[in-house]
Amino acid sequence: MEFVMRRFYLATAAVLLSASPALADSSPVTALTHVRIIDGTEAPPVEDATLVMQGGRILAAGKNISIPKHARILDRSGDTVLPGIISDHSHVGQYEGVTTGPQFYTRPIILSELEQYRRYGVTTVTALGNNAPDVFDPLRHDAHAGKTPSDLFGVDQGIGVPKGAPPVNVAADQLFRPKTPEEARRNVDTMADEGTDLIKIWVDDFDGTLPVKMSPEVISAVVDESHKRNLRVAAHIHDLDDAEHVVAAGVDILAHGIRDQPVPPALIEKLKSGNIWYIATLQLDEASTAWADQSTWTKTPFTIAGLSMPLLQQVSDPAWQQKHTTGKLADFARTSLAMNLQNLKTLYDAGVRVGFGTDSGAMPFRVPGVAEHRELALTVQAGLTPLTAIHIATQNAADLLHLSDRGVIAAGKRADLLVVSGNPAVTIGDTDRIVETWENGTAVAGPIPLNSEGKN
């Protein structure tokens, strides 16, 4: 009954908006007709539906929709429209080609990355740390004003460990490494004053490759000060032990999946009772071996379109492939992915709040846009349904960011839309068959043209 009533309200909204010009702006109205709608809520797809949008907002969506006069009508028979993908964990400005370094944290490079995210249907990006405020904060302001290809949220700097995590080459203005709890509190206050959306901490020792972890005293100080400033804390972890420690300290988001052992019932209950979000980032470990293994998906035109020429040359080199397909790091990545898949299924089935992210953009192998589509496929591989995977990447991902204006297809929401050929509710791989991505009232084509059968 609730589903039926919601469709009634959407249809009513369309009639009111089309009948009363004063309720709408003067920008062009576009109607996508004969389209399948997957609205992001896990509700069954609505077949042969209509979606009407104007000025970057959805006016109405569903069956028996009244289309305003003078609307541009686009027949989308055979296509599916779903909300734009939302990333809760990515990075920007970390590399160019196959080289990483702080010299790449520039506005032009970040804008180019946002363009790629949008081509692949990712309309909201969360850069979770290592951001230089002088570049990031004005860019984020412009993104919220609709002046960038995708919207942008994130963490100013972030808090790491002296001689510890994260083991990346970043400039002094991209990361704090406090030595004391008092210094950590000051770092939190600095980020709060800059307007950061979240606080990020790097906790673990990267499988023993770093000499130290973040101390419990610093973790507690960061969480306490962040909550005083009405900010939530996301924690980079890998192992169950570290996850249990940060959860006990009061963090709000586990920014990576637990990948060393199964999640026990006691922690599941703490995650649920504390409303703590869990972002699995399945693709992170897959990306560590898939290119060397030459997995089927790495060789598709859809994937290759997202690679820089230096990266394509590197992953196509047989000598490089042989070097990276075996060894301790490759074995660690494979076992981590297997446990991550298992734990995601356990946690989602138990009712833990699951967000969506990949760590894309952190390094060249985690390719913006491509990684998000692989995360959808891996989520289904973990045992969740395609509709659930889409729900996690849209409505859930928006909820994690406290964004009520996107993530679902409904009247009044942002018209951040991914249009694909086929039916992703049946075959999640159909999300790769991108026709176009809509944002701010305009559409851009997918990364590669589709043939007459709607295939890459």
CSV table of C-alpha atoms in Angstrom, one decimal:
chain,number,residue,atom,x,y,z
A,1,MET,CA,0.0,0.0,0.0
A,2,GLU,CA,2.8,2.4,0.9
A,3,PHE,CA,4.4,1.8,-2.5
A,4,VAL,CA,1.1,2.5,-4.3
A,5,MET,CA,0.5,5.7,-2.4
A,6,ARG,CA,4.0,6.9,-3.1
A,7,ARG,CA,3.3,6.5,-6.8
A,8,PHE,CA,0.1,8.4,-6.4
A,9,TYR,CA,1.9,11.3,-4.7
A,10,LEU,CA,4.5,11.4,-7.5
A,11,ALA,CA,1.8,11.5,-10.2
A,12,THR,CA,-0.1,14.2,-8.3
A,13,ALA,CA,3.0,16.3,-8.0
A,14,ALA,CA,3.5,16.1,-11.8
A,15,VAL,CA,0.0,17.3,-12.5
A,16,LEU,CA,0.3,20.2,-10.1
A,17,LEU,CA,3.7,21.3,-11.4
A,18,SER,CA,2.6,21.1,-15.0
A,19,ALA,CA,-0.6,23.0,-14.3
A,20,SER,CA,0.9,25.8,-12.3
A,21,PRO,CA,3.9,27.5,-14.0
A,22,ALA,CA,4.5,29.6,-10.9
A,23,LEU,CA,5.6,26.5,-9.1
A,24,ALA,CA,8.4,25.7,-11.6
A,25,ASP,CA,11.4,27.7,-12.9
A,26,SER,CA,12.0,28.8,-16.4
A,27,SER,CA,14.6,26.2,-17.4
A,28,PRO,CA,13.7,23.5,-20.0
A,29,VAL,CA,11.7,20.5,-18.9
A,30,THR,CA,12.8,17.1,-20.0
A,31,ALA,CA,10.8,13.8,-19.9
A,32,LEU,CA,12.4,10.4,-20.2
A,33,THR,CA,9.6,8.1,-21.4
A,34,HIS,CA,9.1,4.3,-21.6
A,35,VAL,CA,11.9,3.9,-19.1
A,36,ARG,CA,12.4,1.3,-16.3
A,37,ILE,CA,12.9,3.1,-13.0
A,38,ILE,CA,15.0,1.6,-10.2
A,39,ASP,CA,14.4,4.3,-7.5
A,40,GLY,CA,17.2,3.3,-5.1
A,41,THR,CA,14.9,2.2,-2.2
A,42,GLU,CA,15.0,-1.6,-3.1
A,43,ALA,CA,11.4,-1.3,-4.3
A,44,PRO,CA,10.7,-3.4,-7.5
A,45,PRO,CA,11.5,-1.6,-10.7
A,46,VAL,CA,8.7,0.3,-12.3
A,47,GLU,CA,8.3,-0.7,-15.9
A,48,ASP,CA,7.3,1.6,-18.8
A,49,ALA,CA,7.5,4.6,-16.6
A,50,THR,CA,8.1,8.3,-17.1
A,51,LEU,CA,10.5,10.7,-15.4
A,52,VAL,CA,10.1,14.4,-15.7
A,53,MET,CA,12.9,16.8,-14.6
A,54,GLN,CA,13.6,20.5,-14.8
A,55,GLY,CA,16.6,22.6,-13.6
A,56,GLY,CA,18.4,19.7,-12.1
A,57,ARG,CA,15.4,18.5,-10.0
A,58,ILE,CA,12.9,15.7,-10.5
A,59,LEU,CA,9.4,16.9,-11.0
A,60,ALA,CA,7.7,13.5,-11.1
A,61,ALA,CA,8.5,9.8,-11.7
A,62,GLY,CA,6.4,6.7,-12.1
A,63,LYS,CA,3.4,5.5,-14.1
A,64,ASN,CA,0.7,7.6,-15.7
A,65,ILE,CA,2.7,10.8,-15.3
A,66,SER,CA,1.4,14.0,-16.9
A,67,ILE,CA,4.1,15.5,-19.1
A,68,PRO,CA,4.1,19.4,-19.1
A,69,LYS,CA,3.6,21.1,-22.4
A,70,HIS,CA,6.7,22.0,-24.4
A,71,ALA,CA,8.7,19.4,-22.6
A,72,ARG,CA,11.6,17.8,-24.5
A,73,ILE,CA,10.6,14.1,-24.7
A,74,LEU,CA,13.3,11.5,-24.9
A,75,ASP,CA,12.1,7.9,-25.6
A,76,ARG,CA,14.1,5.6,-23.5
A,77,SER,CA,12.5,2.3,-24.4
A,78,GLY,CA,14.6,-0.6,-23.1
A,79,ASP,CA,16.7,1.6,-20.8
A,80,THR,CA,16.8,1.9,-17.1
A,81,VAL,CA,17.2,5.0,-15.0
A,82,LEU,CA,18.6,4.8,-11.5
A,83,PRO,CA,20.0,7.4,-9.1
A,84,GLY,CA,23.5,8.6,-9.7
A,85,ILE,CA,26.1,6.5,-7.8
A,86,ILE,CA,27.3,8.1,-4.5
A,87,SER,CA,30.8,7.3,-3.2
A,88,ASP,CA,31.3,7.5,0.5
A,89,HIS,CA,35.0,6.8,0.3
A,90,SER,CA,37.2,8.0,-2.6
A,91,HIS,CA,40.3,10.3,-3.0
A,92,VAL,CA,41.2,13.0,-5.4
A,93,GLY,CA,44.5,14.6,-6.6
A,94,GLN,CA,46.7,11.8,-5.4
A,95,TYR,CA,48.4,10.7,-8.7
A,96,GLU,CA,48.7,11.2,-12.5
A,97,GLY,CA,49.3,8.3,-14.8
A,98,VAL,CA,51.2,5.7,-12.6
A,99,THR,CA,53.0,8.3,-10.4
A,100,THR,CA,51.7,9.4,-7.0
A,101,GLY,CA,52.7,12.5,-5.1
A,102,PRO,CA,51.5,15.8,-3.7
A,103,GLN,CA,52.4,17.7,-6.9
A,104,PHE,CA,49.2,16.3,-8.4
A,105,TYR,CA,46.9,17.9,-5.9
A,106,THR,CA,45.8,20.6,-8.2
A,107,ARG,CA,42.4,21.9,-9.3
A,108,PRO,CA,42.8,20.9,-13.0
A,109,ILE,CA,43.7,17.3,-12.1
A,110,ILE,CA,40.8,17.0,-9.6
A,111,LEU,CA,38.3,18.4,-12.0
A,112,SER,CA,39.5,15.9,-14.6
A,113,GLU,CA,38.9,13.1,-12.1
A,114,LEU,CA,35.5,14.4,-11.3
A,115,GLU,CA,34.7,14.4,-15.1
A,116,GLN,CA,35.7,10.8,-15.2
A,117,TYR,CA,33.6,10.0,-12.1
A,118,ARG,CA,30.6,11.6,-13.8
A,119,ARG,CA,31.1,9.7,-17.1
A,120,TYR,CA,30.9,6.5,-15.1
A,121,GLY,CA,27.7,7.6,-13.4
A,122,VAL,CA,29.2,8.7,-10.0
A,123,THR,CA,27.5,12.0,-9.3
A,124,THR,CA,28.7,12.5,-5.7
A,125,VAL,CA,32.2,11.9,-4.5
A,126,THR,CA,33.5,11.9,-1.0
A,127,ALA,CA,37.3,12.5,-0.8
A,128,LEU,CA,38.1,10.9,2.5
A,129,GLY,CA,41.3,12.6,3.5
A,130,ASN,CA,44.7,13.9,2.3
A,131,ASN,CA,43.1,17.1,1.0
A,132,ALA,CA,44.9,20.4,0.9
A,133,PRO,CA,42.3,23.0,2.1
A,134,ASP,CA,43.5,25.8,-0.1
A,135,VAL,CA,42.6,23.8,-3.1
A,136,PHE,CA,39.9,21.5,-1.7
A,137,ASP,CA,37.7,24.0,0.1
A,138,PRO,CA,37.0,26.4,-2.8
A,139,LEU,CA,36.5,23.4,-5.1
A,140,ARG,CA,34.0,21.8,-2.7
A,141,HIS,CA,32.2,25.2,-2.5
A,142,ASP,CA,32.0,25.3,-6.3
A,143,ALA,CA,30.9,21.7,-6.5
A,144,HIS,CA,27.9,22.4,-4.2
A,145,ALA,CA,27.0,25.3,-6.4
A,146,GLY,CA,26.9,23.0,-9.4
A,147,LYS,CA,30.0,24.3,-11.0
A,148,THR,CA,31.9,21.0,-11.2
A,149,PRO,CA,31.2,17.7,-13.1
A,150,SER,CA,30.2,15.8,-9.8
A,151,ASP,CA,29.4,17.1,-6.4
A,152,LEU,CA,32.3,16.9,-3.9
A,153,PHE,CA,32.4,16.3,-0.1
A,154,GLY,CA,35.2,15.1,2.1
A,155,VAL,CA,37.8,15.4,4.9
A,156,ASP,CA,40.2,18.3,5.1
A,157,GLN,CA,43.6,16.8,5.8
A,158,GLY,CA,42.9,13.9,8.2
A,159,ILE,CA,44.8,12.5,11.1
A,160,GLY,CA,47.6,10.0,10.7
A,161,VAL,CA,50.4,8.7,12.9
A,162,PRO,CA,54.0,9.9,13.1
A,163,LYS,CA,56.2,7.3,11.4
A,164,GLY,CA,53.0,5.3,10.7
A,165,ALA,CA,49.8,5.3,8.7
A,166,PRO,CA,49.0,6.4,6.1
A,167,PRO,CA,52.3,5.4,4.3
A,168,VAL,CA,51.8,7.9,1.5
A,169,ASN,CA,53.7,10.8,0.1
A,170,VAL,CA,51.6,13.9,0.9
A,171,ALA,CA,52.4,17.5,1.5
A,172,ALA,CA,52.4,19.0,5.0
A,173,ASP,CA,49.1,20.8,4.4
A,174,GLN,CA,47.4,17.5,3.4
A,175,LEU,CA,47.7,15.5,6.6
A,176,PHE,CA,48.2,15.9,10.4
A,177,ARG,CA,50.3,13.5,12.4
A,178,PRO,CA,49.8,14.5,16.0
A,179,LYS,CA,52.2,13.3,18.7
A,180,THR,CA,49.9,13.9,21.6
A,181,PRO,CA,46.2,13.9,22.4
A,182,GLU,CA,46.3,17.7,22.9
A,183,GLU,CA,47.8,18.2,19.5
A,184,ALA,CA,45.2,15.9,18.0
A,185,ARG,CA,42.4,18.0,19.5
A,186,ARG,CA,43.9,21.1,17.9
A,187,ASN,CA,44.1,19.4,14.6
A,188,VAL,CA,40.4,18.5,14.9
A,189,ASP,CA,39.5,22.1,15.7
A,190,THR,CA,41.5,23.3,12.6
A,191,MET,CA,39.6,21.0,10.3
A,192,ALA,CA,36.3,21.9,12.0
A,193,ASP,CA,37.1,25.6,11.4
A,194,GLU,CA,37.8,24.8,7.7
A,195,GLY,CA,34.4,23.3,7.3
A,196,THR,CA,35.3,19.7,6.9
A,197,ASP,CA,32.4,17.3,6.4
A,198,LEU,CA,34.0,14.5,8.4
A,199,ILE,CA,37.1,13.6,10.4
A,200,LYS,CA,39.3,10.7,9.2
A,201,ILE,CA,41.8,8.7,11.3
A,202,TRP,CA,44.3,6.1,10.0
A,203,VAL,CA,44.6,3.5,12.8
A,204,ASP,CA,46.3,0.3,11.7
A,205,ASP,CA,49.9,-0.6,10.8
A,206,PHE,CA,49.2,-1.9,7.3
A,207,ASP,CA,49.7,-5.6,8.1
A,208,GLY,CA,52.8,-5.0,10.2
A,209,THR,CA,54.6,-3.0,7.6
A,210,LEU,CA,54.6,0.2,9.7
A,211,PRO,CA,56.4,0.5,13.1
A,212,VAL,CA,53.5,1.9,15.0
A,213,LYS,CA,49.7,2.2,15.3
A,214,MET,CA,47.6,5.2,16.4
A,215,SER,CA,47.6,5.3,20.2
A,216,PRO,CA,44.3,4.7,22.1
A,217,GLU,CA,44.8,8.1,23.7
A,218,VAL,CA,44.9,9.9,20.4
A,219,ILE,CA,42.0,8.0,19.1
A,220,SER,CA,39.9,8.9,22.1
A,221,ALA,CA,40.9,12.6,21.9
A,222,VAL,CA,40.0,12.8,18.2
A,223,VAL,CA,36.6,11.2,18.8
A,224,ASP,CA,35.8,13.3,21.8
A,225,GLU,CA,36.9,16.6,20.2
A,226,SER,CA,35.1,15.7,16.9
A,227,HIS,CA,31.9,15.0,18.7
A,228,LYS,CA,32.2,18.3,20.6
A,229,ARG,CA,32.4,20.0,17.2
A,230,ASN,CA,29.4,18.0,15.8
A,231,LEU,CA,31.6,16.1,13.5
A,232,ARG,CA,31.7,12.3,12.8
A,233,VAL,CA,34.8,10.2,12.7
A,234,ALA,CA,35.7,7.7,10.0
A,235,ALA,CA,38.4,5.2,10.8
A,236,HIS,CA,40.7,3.4,8.4
A,237,ILE,CA,41.1,-0.2,9.7
A,238,HIS,CA,41.8,-3.6,8.4
A,239,ASP,CA,41.8,-6.1,11.3
A,240,LEU,CA,39.0,-7.0,13.7
A,241,ASP,CA,41.1,-6.0,16.7
A,242,ASP,CA,41.5,-2.4,15.4
A,243,ALA,CA,37.8,-2.3,14.5
A,244,GLU,CA,36.8,-3.3,18.0
A,245,HIS,CA,39.1,-0.7,19.6
A,246,VAL,CA,37.8,2.2,17.5
A,247,VAL,CA,34.2,1.2,17.9
A,248,ALA,CA,34.7,1.1,21.7
A,249,ALA,CA,36.2,4.6,21.4
A,250,GLY,CA,33.0,5.9,19.7
A,251,VAL,CA,33.9,6.3,16.0
A,252,ASP,CA,30.9,6.7,13.6
A,253,ILE,CA,32.1,5.0,10.4
A,254,LEU,CA,34.4,2.1,9.6
A,255,ALA,CA,35.9,3.3,6.4
A,256,HIS,CA,37.1,-0.1,5.3
A,257,GLY,CA,35.8,-3.7,5.8
A,258,ILE,CA,37.1,-6.0,8.4
A,259,ARG,CA,39.3,-8.4,6.5
A,260,ASP,CA,41.3,-10.7,8.8
A,261,GLN,CA,38.6,-12.8,10.4
A,262,PRO,CA,34.8,-13.2,10.7
A,263,VAL,CA,33.0,-10.4,12.5
A,264,PRO,CA,31.7,-11.8,15.9
A,265,PRO,CA,28.2,-11.3,17.1
A,266,ALA,CA,29.3,-9.0,19.9
A,267,LEU,CA,30.7,-6.4,17.5
A,268,ILE,CA,27.7,-6.8,15.2
A,269,GLU,CA,25.5,-5.7,18.1
A,270,LYS,CA,27.7,-2.8,18.9
A,271,LEU,CA,27.6,-1.6,15.3
A,272,LYS,CA,23.9,-1.8,15.3
A,273,SER,CA,23.2,-0.2,18.7
A,274,GLY,CA,25.7,2.6,17.9
A,275,ASN,CA,24.3,3.2,14.4
A,276,ILE,CA,27.8,2.9,13.1
A,277,TRP,CA,28.3,2.8,9.3
A,278,TYR,CA,30.3,0.2,7.6
A,279,ILE,CA,32.0,0.8,4.2
A,280,ALA,CA,33.4,-2.5,2.8
A,281,THR,CA,35.6,-1.1,0.0
A,282,LEU,CA,35.7,-4.6,-1.6
A,283,GLN,CA,37.4,-3.3,-4.8
A,284,LEU,CA,40.5,-2.0,-2.9
A,285,ASP,CA,41.9,-5.5,-2.5
A,286,GLU,CA,40.5,-6.8,-5.8
A,287,ALA,CA,42.4,-4.0,-7.6
A,288,SER,CA,45.7,-5.2,-6.0
A,289,THR,CA,45.7,-8.4,-8.1
A,290,ALA,CA,43.1,-8.1,-10.8
A,291,TRP,CA,45.3,-6.1,-13.2
A,292,ALA,CA,48.2,-8.5,-12.9
A,293,ASP,CA,45.8,-11.5,-13.2
A,294,GLN,CA,44.3,-9.9,-16.3
A,295,SER,CA,40.8,-10.6,-14.9
A,296,THR,CA,38.2,-10.5,-17.6
A,297,TRP,CA,36.7,-7.2,-16.5
A,298,THR,CA,40.1,-5.4,-16.8
A,299,LYS,CA,40.1,-6.0,-20.5
A,300,THR,CA,36.7,-4.7,-21.4
A,301,PRO,CA,36.3,-1.5,-23.4
A,302,PHE,CA,34.3,-0.1,-20.5
A,303,THR,CA,37.3,-0.5,-18.2
A,304,ILE,CA,40.0,0.5,-20.7
A,305,ALA,CA,38.2,3.8,-21.4
A,306,GLY,CA,39.0,4.8,-17.8
A,307,LEU,CA,42.7,4.1,-17.9
A,308,SER,CA,45.4,6.6,-18.7
A,309,MET,CA,47.9,5.5,-21.3
A,310,PRO,CA,50.7,5.0,-18.8
A,311,LEU,CA,48.5,2.8,-16.7
A,312,LEU,CA,47.3,0.8,-19.6
A,313,GLN,CA,50.8,0.3,-20.8
A,314,GLN,CA,51.9,-0.8,-17.3
A,315,VAL,CA,49.1,-3.3,-16.7
A,316,SER,CA,49.5,-4.7,-20.2
A,317,ASP,CA,53.2,-5.5,-19.7
A,318,PRO,CA,53.8,-9.3,-19.2
A,319,ALA,CA,56.8,-8.7,-17.0
A,320,TRP,CA,54.9,-6.4,-14.7
A,321,GLN,CA,52.0,-8.9,-14.6
A,322,GLN,CA,54.3,-11.8,-13.7
A,323,LYS,CA,55.9,-9.7,-10.9
A,324,HIS,CA,52.6,-8.7,-9.3
A,325,THR,CA,50.4,-11.8,-9.6
A,326,THR,CA,52.2,-13.8,-6.9
A,327,GLY,CA,53.9,-13.1,-3.6
A,328,LYS,CA,53.0,-12.0,-0.1
A,329,LEU,CA,51.1,-8.8,-1.1
A,330,ALA,CA,49.0,-10.6,-3.7
A,331,ASP,CA,48.2,-13.4,-1.3
A,332,PHE,CA,47.3,-10.9,1.4
A,333,ALA,CA,45.0,-9.0,-1.0
A,334,ARG,CA,43.2,-12.2,-2.1
A,335,THR,CA,42.6,-13.5,1.4
A,336,SER,CA,41.5,-10.0,2.5
A,337,LEU,CA,38.9,-9.8,-0.3
A,338,ALA,CA,37.5,-13.2,0.5
A,339,MET,CA,37.0,-12.3,4.2
A,340,ASN,CA,35.6,-8.9,3.2
A,341,LEU,CA,33.0,-10.5,1.0
A,342,GLN,CA,31.9,-12.9,3.8
A,343,ASN,CA,31.7,-10.1,6.4
A,344,LEU,CA,29.7,-7.8,4.2
A,345,LYS,CA,27.1,-10.4,3.7
A,346,THR,CA,27.0,-11.2,7.4
A,347,LEU,CA,26.7,-7.6,8.5
A,348,TYR,CA,24.1,-6.5,5.9
A,349,ASP,CA,21.9,-9.5,6.8
A,350,ALA,CA,22.3,-8.6,10.5
A,351,GLY,CA,21.0,-5.1,9.9
A,352,VAL,CA,24.2,-3.1,10.1
A,353,ARG,CA,24.1,0.2,8.1
A,354,VAL,CA,26.2,-0.3,5.0
A,355,GLY,CA,27.6,2.6,2.9
A,356,PHE,CA,29.3,2.5,-0.4
A,357,GLY,CA,32.9,3.3,-1.3
A,358,THR,CA,36.0,1.8,-3.0
A,359,ASP,CA,39.0,4.0,-2.0
A,360,SER,CA,39.1,4.9,-5.7
A,361,GLY,CA,41.6,7.6,-6.6
A,362,ALA,CA,43.9,6.7,-3.8
A,363,MET,CA,46.4,5.1,-6.2
A,364,PRO,CA,46.4,4.4,-10.0
A,365,PHE,CA,45.0,0.8,-9.8
A,366,ARG,CA,41.8,2.1,-8.0
A,367,VAL,CA,40.4,3.8,-11.1
A,368,PRO,CA,37.7,6.5,-10.6
A,369,GLY,CA,34.4,5.3,-11.9
A,370,VAL,CA,35.6,1.9,-12.9
A,371,ALA,CA,36.1,1.0,-9.2
A,372,GLU,CA,32.6,1.9,-8.3
A,373,HIS,CA,31.1,-0.4,-11.0
A,374,ARG,CA,33.3,-3.2,-9.8
A,375,GLU,CA,32.1,-2.6,-6.2
A,376,LEU,CA,28.5,-3.1,-7.4
A,377,ALA,CA,29.5,-6.4,-9.0
A,378,LEU,CA,31.5,-7.6,-5.9
A,379,THR,CA,28.6,-6.6,-3.6
A,380,VAL,CA,26.4,-9.0,-5.7
A,381,GLN,CA,29.2,-11.6,-5.6
A,382,ALA,CA,29.1,-11.3,-1.8
A,383,GLY,CA,25.5,-12.6,-1.9
A,384,LEU,CA,23.4,-9.5,-2.0
A,385,THR,CA,20.8,-8.9,-4.7
A,386,PRO,CA,21.4,-6.4,-7.5
A,387,LEU,CA,18.6,-4.2,-6.1
A,388,THR,CA,20.3,-4.2,-2.7
A,389,ALA,CA,23.7,-3.3,-4.2
A,390,ILE,CA,22.1,-0.4,-6.0
A,391,HIS,CA,20.3,0.6,-2.8
A,392,ILE,CA,23.6,0.7,-0.9
A,393,ALA,CA,25.3,2.8,-3.7
A,394,THR,CA,22.5,5.3,-3.8
A,395,GLN,CA,20.0,5.8,-0.9
A,396,ASN,CA,22.3,4.3,1.8
A,397,ALA,CA,25.3,6.2,0.5
A,398,ALA,CA,23.4,9.4,0.7
A,399,ASP,CA,22.1,8.6,4.1
A,400,LEU,CA,25.6,8.1,5.4
A,401,LEU,CA,26.5,11.6,4.2
A,402,HIS,CA,23.3,13.0,5.8
A,403,LEU,CA,22.2,14.1,2.3
A,404,SER,CA,18.4,14.0,2.0
A,405,ASP,CA,18.2,15.6,-1.5
A,406,ARG,CA,19.6,12.7,-3.5
A,407,GLY,CA,20.1,8.9,-3.6
A,408,VAL,CA,16.5,8.1,-4.6
A,409,ILE,CA,14.3,8.9,-7.6
A,410,ALA,CA,11.4,10.9,-6.2
A,411,ALA,CA,9.7,14.3,-6.8
A,412,GLY,CA,11.8,17.2,-5.4
A,413,LYS,CA,15.1,15.3,-5.4
A,414,ARG,CA,18.2,16.2,-7.4
A,415,ALA,CA,18.1,14.8,-10.9
A,416,ASP,CA,21.4,13.0,-10.5
A,417,LEU,CA,20.6,10.1,-12.7
A,418,LEU,CA,22.4,7.2,-14.4
A,419,VAL,CA,20.7,5.9,-17.5
A,420,VAL,CA,21.8,2.4,-18.7
A,421,SER,CA,20.7,-0.1,-21.3
A,422,GLY,CA,19.2,-3.3,-19.9
A,423,ASN,CA,17.9,-4.2,-16.5
A,424,PRO,CA,20.4,-4.0,-13.6
A,425,ALA,CA,17.8,-5.4,-11.2
A,426,VAL,CA,18.4,-8.7,-13.0
A,427,THR,CA,22.0,-8.3,-14.1
A,428,ILE,CA,24.2,-5.9,-12.2
A,429,GLY,CA,26.6,-5.8,-15.1
A,430,ASP,CA,24.0,-3.8,-17.0
A,431,THR,CA,25.1,-0.8,-14.9
A,432,ASP,CA,28.2,-0.8,-17.1
A,433,ARG,CA,26.1,-0.2,-20.2
A,434,ILE,CA,25.9,3.5,-19.6
A,435,VAL,CA,23.8,5.6,-22.0
A,436,GLU,CA,24.2,8.9,-20.1
A,437,THR,CA,24.6,10.5,-16.7
A,438,TRP,CA,22.4,13.5,-15.8
A,439,GLU,CA,23.3,16.2,-13.3
A,440,ASN,CA,22.4,19.8,-13.0
A,441,GLY,CA,19.9,19.5,-15.8
A,442,THR,CA,22.4,18.3,-18.4
A,443,ALA,CA,23.5,14.9,-19.7
A,444,VAL,CA,26.9,13.5,-20.6
A,445,ALA,CA,27.5,10.3,-22.5
A,446,GLY,CA,29.0,7.3,-20.9
A,447,PRO,CA,32.7,6.4,-21.3
A,448,ILE,CA,32.1,4.5,-24.6
A,449,PRO,CA,29.4,4.4,-27.2
A,450,LEU,CA,26.9,1.5,-27.1
A,451,ASN,CA,26.1,-0.5,-30.2
A,452,SER,CA,22.7,-0.9,-31.7
A,453,GLU,CA,21.9,-3.6,-29.1
A,454,GLY,CA,22.9,-1.4,-26.2
A,455,LYS,CA,26.1,-3.2,-25.5
A,456,ASN,CA,29.7,-1.9,-24.9
